[in-house]
mmCIF file of C-alpha atoms in Angstrom:
data_model
loop_
_atom_site.group_PDB
_atom_site.id
_atom_site.type_symbol
_atom_site.label_atom_id
_atom_site.label_comp_id
_atom_site.label_asym_id
_atom_site.label_seq_id
_atom_site.Cartn_x
_atom_site.Cartn_y
_atom_site.Cartn_z
ATOM 1 C CA MET A 1194 76.890 105.050 102.211
ATOM 2 C CA LYS A 1195 79.350 107.570 103.997
ATOM 3 C CA LYS A 1196 79.437 111.135 102.838
ATOM 4 C CA LEU A 1197 82.845 112.740 103.144
ATOM 5 C CA ALA A 1198 84.104 116.175 104.002
ATOM 6 C CA LEU A 1199 87.615 116.217 102.649
ATOM 7 C CA LEU A 1200 89.934 118.818 103.928
ATOM 8 C CA GLY A 1201 93.201 119.145 101.843
ATOM 9 C CA SER A 1202 91.510 117.586 98.627
ATOM 10 C CA THR A 1203 94.225 118.620 96.251
ATOM 11 C CA GLY A 1204 97.166 117.237 98.270
ATOM 12 C CA SER A 1205 98.621 113.731 98.207
ATOM 13 C CA ILE A 1206 96.360 112.347 100.932
ATOM 14 C CA GLY A 1207 93.348 114.118 99.362
ATOM 15 C CA GLN A 1208 93.891 112.766 95.902
ATOM 16 C CA SER A 1209 94.528 109.306 97.393
ATOM 17 C CA THR A 1210 91.211 109.462 99.350
ATOM 18 C CA LEU A 1211 89.435 110.388 96.102
ATOM 19 C CA SER A 1212 90.876 107.230 94.473
ATOM 20 C CA ILE A 1213 89.371 105.230 97.318
ATOM 21 C CA VAL A 1214 86.025 106.809 96.626
ATOM 22 C CA GLU A 1215 86.377 106.076 93.033
ATOM 23 C CA GLN A 1216 87.182 102.406 93.805
ATOM 24 C CA PHE A 1217 84.211 102.036 96.251
ATOM 25 C CA PRO A 1218 81.331 104.080 94.826
ATOM 26 C CA GLU A 1219 78.741 102.060 96.666
ATOM 27 C CA ARG A 1220 80.410 102.928 99.981
ATOM 28 C CA TYR A 1221 81.397 106.621 99.708
ATOM 29 C CA GLN A 1222 80.311 109.967 98.324
ATOM 30 C CA VAL A 1223 81.930 113.377 98.436
ATOM 31 C CA ALA A 1224 79.885 116.001 100.339
ATOM 32 C CA ALA A 1225 82.515 118.757 100.634
ATOM 33 C CA LEU A 1226 85.891 119.715 99.531
ATOM 34 C CA ALA A 1227 88.617 122.127 101.093
ATOM 35 C CA ALA A 1228 91.019 122.648 98.111
ATOM 36 C CA GLY A 1229 93.197 125.687 99.296
ATOM 37 C CA ARG A 1230 94.880 127.448 96.325
ATOM 38 C CA ASN A 1231 95.035 124.890 93.635
ATOM 39 C CA LEU A 1232 92.316 126.369 91.508
ATOM 40 C CA ASP A 1233 92.576 124.167 88.501
ATOM 41 C CA GLU A 1234 92.515 121.006 90.572
ATOM 42 C CA ALA A 1235 89.718 122.264 92.669
ATOM 43 C CA PHE A 1236 87.642 123.080 89.568
ATOM 44 C CA ALA A 1237 88.295 119.541 88.092
ATOM 45 C CA GLN A 1238 87.367 117.808 91.380
ATOM 46 C CA ALA A 1239 84.084 119.814 91.758
ATOM 47 C CA LEU A 1240 83.267 118.801 88.187
ATOM 48 C CA ARG A 1241 83.962 115.231 88.985
ATOM 49 C CA TRP A 1242 82.420 114.737 92.375
ATOM 50 C CA ARG A 1243 79.772 117.372 92.636
ATOM 51 C CA PRO A 1244 80.075 118.230 96.342
ATOM 52 C CA ARG A 1245 77.704 120.614 98.078
ATOM 53 C CA VAL A 1246 80.659 122.903 99.071
ATOM 54 C CA VAL A 1247 84.016 123.662 97.904
ATOM 55 C CA SER A 1248 86.212 125.952 99.957
ATOM 56 C CA MET A 1249 89.363 127.770 98.663
ATOM 57 C CA ALA A 1250 92.027 129.831 100.404
ATOM 58 C CA THR A 1251 90.880 133.290 99.429
ATOM 59 C CA GLU A 1252 87.735 135.072 98.372
ATOM 60 C CA GLU A 1253 89.287 135.836 95.103
ATOM 61 C CA LEU A 1254 89.908 132.127 94.273
ATOM 62 C CA ALA A 1255 86.432 131.185 95.425
ATOM 63 C CA GLY A 1256 84.976 133.878 93.095
ATOM 64 C CA GLU A 1257 87.006 132.424 90.275
ATOM 65 C CA LEU A 1258 85.900 128.892 91.050
ATOM 66 C CA ALA A 1259 82.283 129.968 91.199
ATOM 67 C CA ALA A 1260 82.614 131.711 87.809
ATOM 68 C CA ARG A 1261 84.110 128.615 86.148
ATOM 69 C CA LEU A 1262 81.465 126.442 87.524
ATOM 70 C CA ARG A 1263 78.729 128.785 86.145
ATOM 71 C CA GLN A 1264 80.440 128.838 82.732
ATOM 72 C CA ALA A 1265 80.471 125.049 82.773
ATOM 73 C CA GLY A 1266 76.684 124.946 83.602
ATOM 74 C CA VAL A 1267 77.167 123.430 86.922
ATOM 75 C CA THR A 1268 74.776 124.362 89.719
ATOM 76 C CA GLY A 1269 74.293 123.311 93.263
ATOM 77 C CA ILE A 1270 77.823 123.863 94.486
ATOM 78 C CA GLU A 1271 78.668 126.600 96.874
ATOM 79 C CA ALA A 1272 82.156 128.178 96.818
ATOM 80 C CA VAL A 1273 83.372 129.464 100.079
ATOM 81 C CA TYR A 1274 86.829 130.603 101.343
ATOM 82 C CA GLY A 1275 89.269 130.895 104.328
ATOM 83 C CA THR A 1276 89.151 129.192 107.692
ATOM 84 C CA GLU A 1277 85.443 129.774 107.727
ATOM 85 C CA GLY A 1278 84.959 127.998 104.587
ATOM 86 C CA THR A 1279 87.019 125.117 105.789
ATOM 87 C CA VAL A 1280 85.010 124.970 108.922
ATOM 88 C CA ALA A 1281 81.756 125.057 106.840
ATOM 89 C CA CYS A 1282 83.097 121.853 105.067
ATOM 90 C CA SER A 1283 83.902 120.079 108.193
ATOM 91 C CA THR A 1284 80.601 120.806 109.723
ATOM 92 C CA LEU A 1285 78.297 120.242 106.769
ATOM 93 C CA PRO A 1286 75.270 118.648 108.227
ATOM 94 C CA GLU A 1287 75.050 115.803 105.617
ATOM 95 C CA ALA A 1288 78.769 114.962 106.028
ATOM 96 C CA ASP A 1289 79.192 111.624 107.934
ATOM 97 C CA PHE A 1290 83.080 111.562 108.050
ATOM 98 C CA VAL A 1291 85.781 114.214 107.905
ATOM 99 C CA VAL A 1292 89.273 113.655 106.476
ATOM 100 C CA SER A 1293 91.680 116.115 107.850
ATOM 101 C CA ALA A 1294 94.602 116.406 105.472
ATOM 102 C CA ILE A 1295 95.454 119.999 105.405
ATOM 103 C CA VAL A 1296 99.283 120.421 106.003
ATOM 104 C CA GLY A 1297 100.315 122.327 109.107
ATOM 105 C CA VAL A 1298 98.035 123.867 111.689
ATOM 106 C CA ALA A 1299 95.879 125.467 109.030
ATOM 107 C CA GLY A 1300 93.153 122.707 109.428
ATOM 108 C CA LEU A 1301 93.197 122.793 113.285
ATOM 109 C CA GLU A 1302 90.137 124.970 113.664
ATOM 110 C CA ALA A 1303 88.082 122.931 111.199
ATOM 111 C CA THR A 1304 89.208 119.556 112.669
ATOM 112 C CA HIS A 1305 88.182 120.885 116.218
ATOM 113 C CA ALA A 1306 84.885 121.973 114.864
ATOM 114 C CA ALA A 1307 84.191 118.618 113.135
ATOM 115 C CA ILE A 1308 84.641 116.816 116.523
ATOM 116 C CA LEU A 1309 82.615 119.493 118.318
ATOM 117 C CA ALA A 1310 79.858 118.610 115.648
ATOM 118 C CA GLY A 1311 80.004 114.924 116.587
ATOM 119 C CA LYS A 1312 81.621 113.908 113.254
ATOM 120 C CA PRO A 1313 84.342 110.921 113.128
ATOM 121 C CA VAL A 1314 87.546 112.287 111.845
ATOM 122 C CA GLY A 1315 90.306 110.504 109.942
ATOM 123 C CA LEU A 1316 93.430 112.266 110.842
ATOM 124 C CA ALA A 1317 96.289 112.747 108.334
ATOM 125 C CA ASN A 1318 97.399 115.955 109.813
ATOM 126 C CA LYS A 1319 99.855 115.281 112.684
ATOM 127 C CA GLU A 1320 100.472 118.901 113.412
ATOM 128 C CA CYS A 1321 96.921 119.198 114.771
ATOM 129 C CA MET A 1322 97.647 116.681 117.316
ATOM 130 C CA VAL A 1323 101.031 117.774 118.116
ATOM 131 C CA ALA A 1324 99.931 121.433 118.782
ATOM 132 C CA ALA A 1325 96.531 120.748 120.348
ATOM 133 C CA GLY A 1326 96.212 117.169 120.909
ATOM 134 C CA GLU A 1327 94.877 117.486 124.585
ATOM 135 C CA ILE A 1328 92.088 119.712 123.230
ATOM 136 C CA LEU A 1329 91.187 117.468 120.293
ATOM 137 C CA THR A 1330 91.334 114.094 122.308
ATOM 138 C CA ARG A 1331 89.339 115.633 125.339
ATOM 139 C CA ALA A 1332 86.579 117.036 123.057
ATOM 140 C CA ALA A 1333 86.543 113.530 121.257
ATOM 141 C CA ARG A 1334 86.171 111.632 124.397
ATOM 142 C CA GLU A 1335 83.388 113.973 125.691
ATOM 143 C CA ARG A 1336 81.318 113.437 122.540
ATOM 144 C CA ASN A 1337 82.185 109.732 122.091
ATOM 145 C CA VAL A 1338 83.726 110.756 118.558
ATOM 146 C CA PRO A 1339 86.373 108.512 117.075
ATOM 147 C CA ILE A 1340 89.636 109.992 115.818
ATOM 148 C CA LEU A 1341 91.159 107.468 113.342
ATOM 149 C CA PRO A 1342 94.696 108.059 112.373
ATOM 150 C CA ILE A 1343 95.826 107.869 108.757
ATOM 151 C CA ASP A 1344 99.380 108.364 109.128
ATOM 152 C CA SER A 1345 100.754 104.827 108.307
ATOM 153 C CA GLU A 1346 102.585 104.326 111.551
ATOM 154 C CA HIS A 1347 99.637 105.335 113.847
ATOM 155 C CA ASN A 1348 97.136 103.630 111.734
ATOM 156 C CA ALA A 1349 99.224 100.424 112.224
ATOM 157 C CA VAL A 1350 99.312 101.055 116.194
ATOM 158 C CA HIS A 1351 95.563 101.475 116.042
ATOM 159 C CA GLN A 1352 95.214 98.176 114.299
ATOM 160 C CA CYS A 1353 97.432 96.358 116.661
ATOM 161 C CA LEU A 1354 95.764 97.825 119.670
ATOM 162 C CA ARG A 1355 92.475 96.218 118.777
ATOM 163 C CA VAL A 1356 93.617 92.971 120.259
ATOM 164 C CA GLY A 1357 94.539 94.074 123.750
ATOM 165 C CA ALA A 1358 93.515 96.283 126.519
ATOM 166 C CA HIS A 1359 95.071 99.710 127.211
ATOM 167 C CA SER A 1360 96.428 98.610 130.517
ATOM 168 C CA GLU A 1361 98.162 95.649 128.779
ATOM 169 C CA VAL A 1362 100.403 97.915 126.553
ATOM 170 C CA LYS A 1363 104.024 98.045 127.478
ATOM 171 C CA THR A 1364 105.557 99.880 124.502
ATOM 172 C CA ILE A 1365 104.604 101.159 121.236
ATOM 173 C CA TRP A 1366 107.322 100.870 118.530
ATOM 174 C CA LEU A 1367 107.108 103.407 115.607
ATOM 175 C CA THR A 1368 109.029 102.258 112.611
ATOM 176 C CA ALA A 1369 111.212 104.595 110.359
ATOM 177 C CA SER A 1370 112.654 103.893 107.017
ATOM 178 C CA GLY A 1371 115.535 106.080 107.902
ATOM 179 C CA GLY A 1372 114.916 108.184 104.694
ATOM 180 C CA PRO A 1373 117.396 108.794 101.971
ATOM 181 C CA PHE A 1374 120.226 109.635 104.282
ATOM 182 C CA ARG A 1375 120.056 106.630 106.643
ATOM 183 C CA GLN A 1376 123.669 105.722 106.090
ATOM 184 C CA LEU A 1377 125.053 109.147 105.313
ATOM 185 C CA PRO A 1378 127.729 110.318 107.919
ATOM 186 C CA LEU A 1379 126.468 113.105 109.958
ATOM 187 C CA ASP A 1380 129.298 115.347 108.986
ATOM 188 C CA GLN A 1381 127.882 115.297 105.370
ATOM 189 C CA PHE A 1382 124.463 116.475 106.225
ATOM 190 C CA ALA A 1383 125.478 120.181 105.673
ATOM 191 C CA ALA A 1384 125.866 119.377 101.862
ATOM 192 C CA ILE A 1385 122.464 117.868 101.541
ATOM 193 C CA THR A 1386 120.241 119.491 98.774
ATOM 194 C CA PRO A 1387 116.282 119.711 98.789
ATOM 195 C CA GLU A 1388 116.464 117.583 95.507
ATOM 196 C CA ARG A 1389 118.203 114.761 97.240
ATOM 197 C CA ALA A 1390 115.935 115.067 100.314
ATOM 198 C CA LEU A 1391 112.919 114.834 98.214
ATOM 199 C CA LYS A 1392 113.894 111.143 96.854
ATOM 200 C CA HIS A 1393 112.311 108.961 99.601
ATOM 201 C CA PRO A 1394 113.546 105.428 99.152
ATOM 202 C CA THR A 1395 110.060 103.610 99.973
ATOM 203 C CA TRP A 1396 107.185 106.195 100.031
ATOM 204 C CA VAL A 1397 105.522 108.598 97.563
ATOM 205 C CA MET A 1398 104.305 111.504 99.702
ATOM 206 C CA GLY A 1399 103.844 115.459 99.418
ATOM 207 C CA ARG A 1400 107.032 117.405 99.353
ATOM 208 C CA ARG A 1401 106.540 118.775 102.880
ATOM 209 C CA ILE A 1402 106.313 115.613 104.641
ATOM 210 C CA THR A 1403 109.169 114.035 102.438
ATOM 211 C CA ILE A 1404 111.468 116.652 103.644
ATOM 212 C CA ASP A 1405 110.409 116.291 107.283
ATOM 213 C CA SER A 1406 110.885 112.438 106.776
ATOM 214 C CA ALA A 1407 114.517 112.977 105.432
ATOM 215 C CA THR A 1408 115.496 115.000 108.402
ATOM 216 C CA MET A 1409 113.689 112.687 110.811
ATOM 217 C CA LEU A 1410 111.710 115.763 112.258
ATOM 218 C CA ASN A 1411 108.640 113.850 111.178
ATOM 219 C CA LYS A 1412 109.321 111.019 113.524
ATOM 220 C CA GLY A 1413 109.754 113.463 116.402
ATOM 221 C CA LEU A 1414 106.412 114.874 115.700
ATOM 222 C CA GLU A 1415 104.918 111.173 115.521
ATOM 223 C CA VAL A 1416 106.186 110.233 118.933
ATOM 224 C CA ILE A 1417 104.057 113.178 120.334
ATOM 225 C CA GLU A 1418 101.161 112.262 118.048
ATOM 226 C CA ALA A 1419 101.165 108.652 119.456
ATOM 227 C CA CYS A 1420 101.264 109.759 123.042
ATOM 228 C CA ARG A 1421 98.145 111.775 122.587
ATOM 229 C CA LEU A 1422 96.230 109.668 120.210
ATOM 230 C CA PHE A 1423 96.735 106.601 122.417
ATOM 231 C CA ASP A 1424 96.994 108.063 125.865
ATOM 232 C CA VAL A 1425 100.438 106.729 126.664
ATOM 233 C CA ARG A 1426 103.525 108.314 128.306
ATOM 234 C CA PRO A 1427 106.444 109.409 126.233
ATOM 235 C CA GLY A 1428 108.549 106.610 127.639
ATOM 236 C CA GLN A 1429 106.148 104.063 126.223
ATOM 237 C CA VAL A 1430 106.856 105.148 122.612
ATOM 238 C CA ARG A 1431 110.006 104.133 120.894
ATOM 239 C CA VAL A 1432 111.322 104.268 117.355
ATOM 240 C CA THR A 1433 113.231 101.546 115.303
ATOM 241 C CA VAL A 1434 114.612 101.789 111.894
ATOM 242 C CA HIS A 1435 112.954 99.388 109.384
ATOM 243 C CA PRO A 1436 114.437 100.343 105.823
ATOM 244 C CA GLN A 1437 111.829 98.140 103.926
ATOM 245 C CA SER A 1438 108.980 99.976 105.328
ATOM 246 C CA THR A 1439 106.630 96.922 105.176
ATOM 247 C CA VAL A 1440 106.287 96.914 109.079
ATOM 248 C CA HIS A 1441 104.507 100.061 109.710
ATOM 249 C CA SER A 1442 104.518 99.758 113.582
ATOM 250 C CA LEU A 1443 104.445 97.319 116.499
ATOM 251 C CA VAL A 1444 102.919 97.133 119.921
ATOM 252 C CA GLU A 1445 104.558 95.237 122.701
ATOM 253 C CA TYR A 1446 102.244 93.930 125.460
ATOM 254 C CA VAL A 1447 103.242 93.319 129.033
ATOM 255 C CA ASP A 1448 103.282 89.596 128.610
ATOM 256 C CA GLY A 1449 106.080 89.949 125.997
ATOM 257 C CA SER A 1450 104.005 89.469 122.862
ATOM 258 C CA ILE A 1451 104.712 91.830 120.061
ATOM 259 C CA LEU A 1452 102.089 92.539 117.385
ATOM 260 C CA ALA A 1453 103.193 94.153 114.029
ATOM 261 C CA GLN A 1454 101.047 95.529 111.204
ATOM 262 C CA ILE A 1455 102.524 94.622 107.838
ATOM 263 C CA SER A 1456 101.399 95.862 104.426
ATOM 264 C CA VAL A 1457 102.275 97.746 101.261
ATOM 265 C CA THR A 1458 103.775 101.169 101.182
ATOM 266 C CA ASP A 1459 100.565 102.628 99.876
ATOM 267 C CA MET A 1460 98.646 105.404 101.741
ATOM 268 C CA ARG A 1461 95.403 104.175 100.270
ATOM 269 C CA LEU A 1462 95.500 101.234 102.699
ATOM 270 C CA PRO A 1463 95.536 103.278 105.932
ATOM 271 C CA ILE A 1464 92.846 105.702 104.398
ATOM 272 C CA LEU A 1465 90.660 102.807 103.543
ATOM 273 C CA TYR A 1466 91.094 101.442 107.001
ATOM 274 C CA ALA A 1467 90.020 104.867 108.504
ATOM 275 C CA LEU A 1468 87.091 105.299 106.148
ATOM 276 C CA ALA A 1469 85.729 101.774 106.687
ATOM 277 C CA TRP A 1470 86.488 101.210 110.440
ATOM 278 C CA PRO A 1471 85.524 98.944 112.179
ATOM 279 C CA GLU A 1472 85.048 97.013 108.969
ATOM 280 C CA ARG A 1473 87.791 95.881 106.548
ATOM 281 C CA PRO A 1474 86.541 95.813 102.959
ATOM 282 C CA ALA A 1475 88.539 93.737 100.387
ATOM 283 C CA SER A 1476 91.092 95.598 98.354
ATOM 284 C CA ASP A 1477 93.944 95.075 95.940
ATOM 285 C CA ALA A 1478 96.535 96.340 98.241
ATOM 286 C CA HIS A 1479 98.366 93.157 98.995
ATOM 287 C CA LEU A 1480 101.948 92.382 99.613
ATOM 288 C CA ARG A 1481 103.746 89.650 97.632
ATOM 289 C CA PRO A 1482 104.690 86.828 100.056
ATOM 290 C CA GLY A 1483 108.220 87.231 99.597
ATOM 291 C CA ARG A 1484 108.151 90.874 100.594
ATOM 292 C CA ALA A 1485 106.110 90.338 103.736
ATOM 293 C CA ALA A 1486 108.798 89.323 106.121
ATOM 294 C CA PRO A 1487 109.608 91.892 109.081
ATOM 295 C CA SER A 1488 113.160 92.032 108.153
ATOM 296 C CA GLY A 1489 115.570 95.022 108.903
ATOM 297 C CA LEU A 1490 114.415 96.181 112.243
ATOM 298 C CA ARG A 1491 117.424 97.661 114.162
ATOM 299 C CA ALA A 1492 118.376 100.098 116.721
ATOM 300 C CA SER A 1493 118.768 103.644 115.077
ATOM 301 C CA ARG A 1494 120.918 106.750 115.583
ATOM 302 C CA LEU A 1495 117.955 108.929 115.795
ATOM 303 C CA ARG A 1496 119.134 110.566 118.983
ATOM 304 C CA ALA A 1497 122.087 112.047 117.156
ATOM 305 C CA LEU A 1498 119.732 113.915 114.735
ATOM 306 C CA SER A 1499 118.994 117.223 116.666
ATOM 307 C CA VAL A 1500 115.441 117.646 115.184
ATOM 308 C CA PHE A 1501 114.224 114.215 116.390
ATOM 309 C CA ALA A 1502 115.630 115.057 119.719
ATOM 310 C CA VAL A 1503 113.584 118.189 119.841
ATOM 311 C CA GLY A 1504 110.465 116.224 119.133
ATOM 312 C CA ILE A 1505 111.230 113.832 121.966
ATOM 313 C CA ARG A 1506 111.911 116.731 124.381
ATOM 314 C CA GLY A 1507 108.590 118.444 123.342
ATOM 315 C CA GLY A 1508 106.667 115.338 123.854
ATOM 316 C CA ARG A 1509 108.015 114.968 127.370
ATOM 317 C CA LYS A 1510 107.497 118.582 128.357
ATOM 318 C CA GLY A 1511 104.071 118.929 126.621
ATOM 319 C CA GLY A 1512 102.048 122.209 126.365
ATOM 320 C CA ALA A 1513 103.642 124.985 124.519
ATOM 321 C CA HIS A 1514 106.887 122.993 123.737
ATOM 322 C CA CYS A 1515 104.952 120.995 121.332
ATOM 323 C CA ILE A 1516 103.516 124.117 119.643
ATOM 324 C CA ALA A 1517 107.009 125.640 119.343
#
């Protein structure tokens, strides 16, 4: 039984993680939730999962949550707030595993604190790794704490790397669907609306990451994240377009072998992999045979997109460039 501290419990990754807990009650329990500003959802989650601690964004929201819980006759749940509250969740003594899914760098301090406390981390927050990857990975190595990626691409790479030595890796290939504007002429990009950008062709995700995927900024961040997670040079990470999104990433070894991880476009699968690692529990997330073929991999025009190029430059220069 693993007891989870879930940072970002009301977001899409957080809710998908809770669906995994629902599916595997014999494996997982909820020990702590960091819920941000969504008071109604935080209250519903607290009632359902009865964690020891729930953190809200502000003192006012934490007070309102505590009042609602008292009114509902619920005891034994501590309502905390702010960065200190999130850190309290990530370092809760009884928590065995921390899922870091807060958008942006807001979850960085709590993620670092979890590693310092010796807790394995499932990382769905790429901004933490982009802004402070050297700090996080160094702390994890010193304490022998695993950082297990939940991003589908990096999760796929992690799976492919299990069959070879680090010195045998030639190239990591991150796949990109190309988003909703994969074939749109570049001179028409100025007319794109947020509504159009939020209609991703293959993934159902939160609004922020959906927008970043549409502009391909997300893929630039993922290159930096891959370098830091897997300790490879920027020149060893490349991107290829795969509109079907069934091949989540590939690893090319020095002997010419290429291993691909192929699965459904459902974030519950990489979440389950991270939670259960090194095991693989049975699930219902299976591709139909006709959809499993790794078709559609092709050279991309990513370098024509300025935001992707910014990510590549940041990864090569490192340090403050990545934070910027």
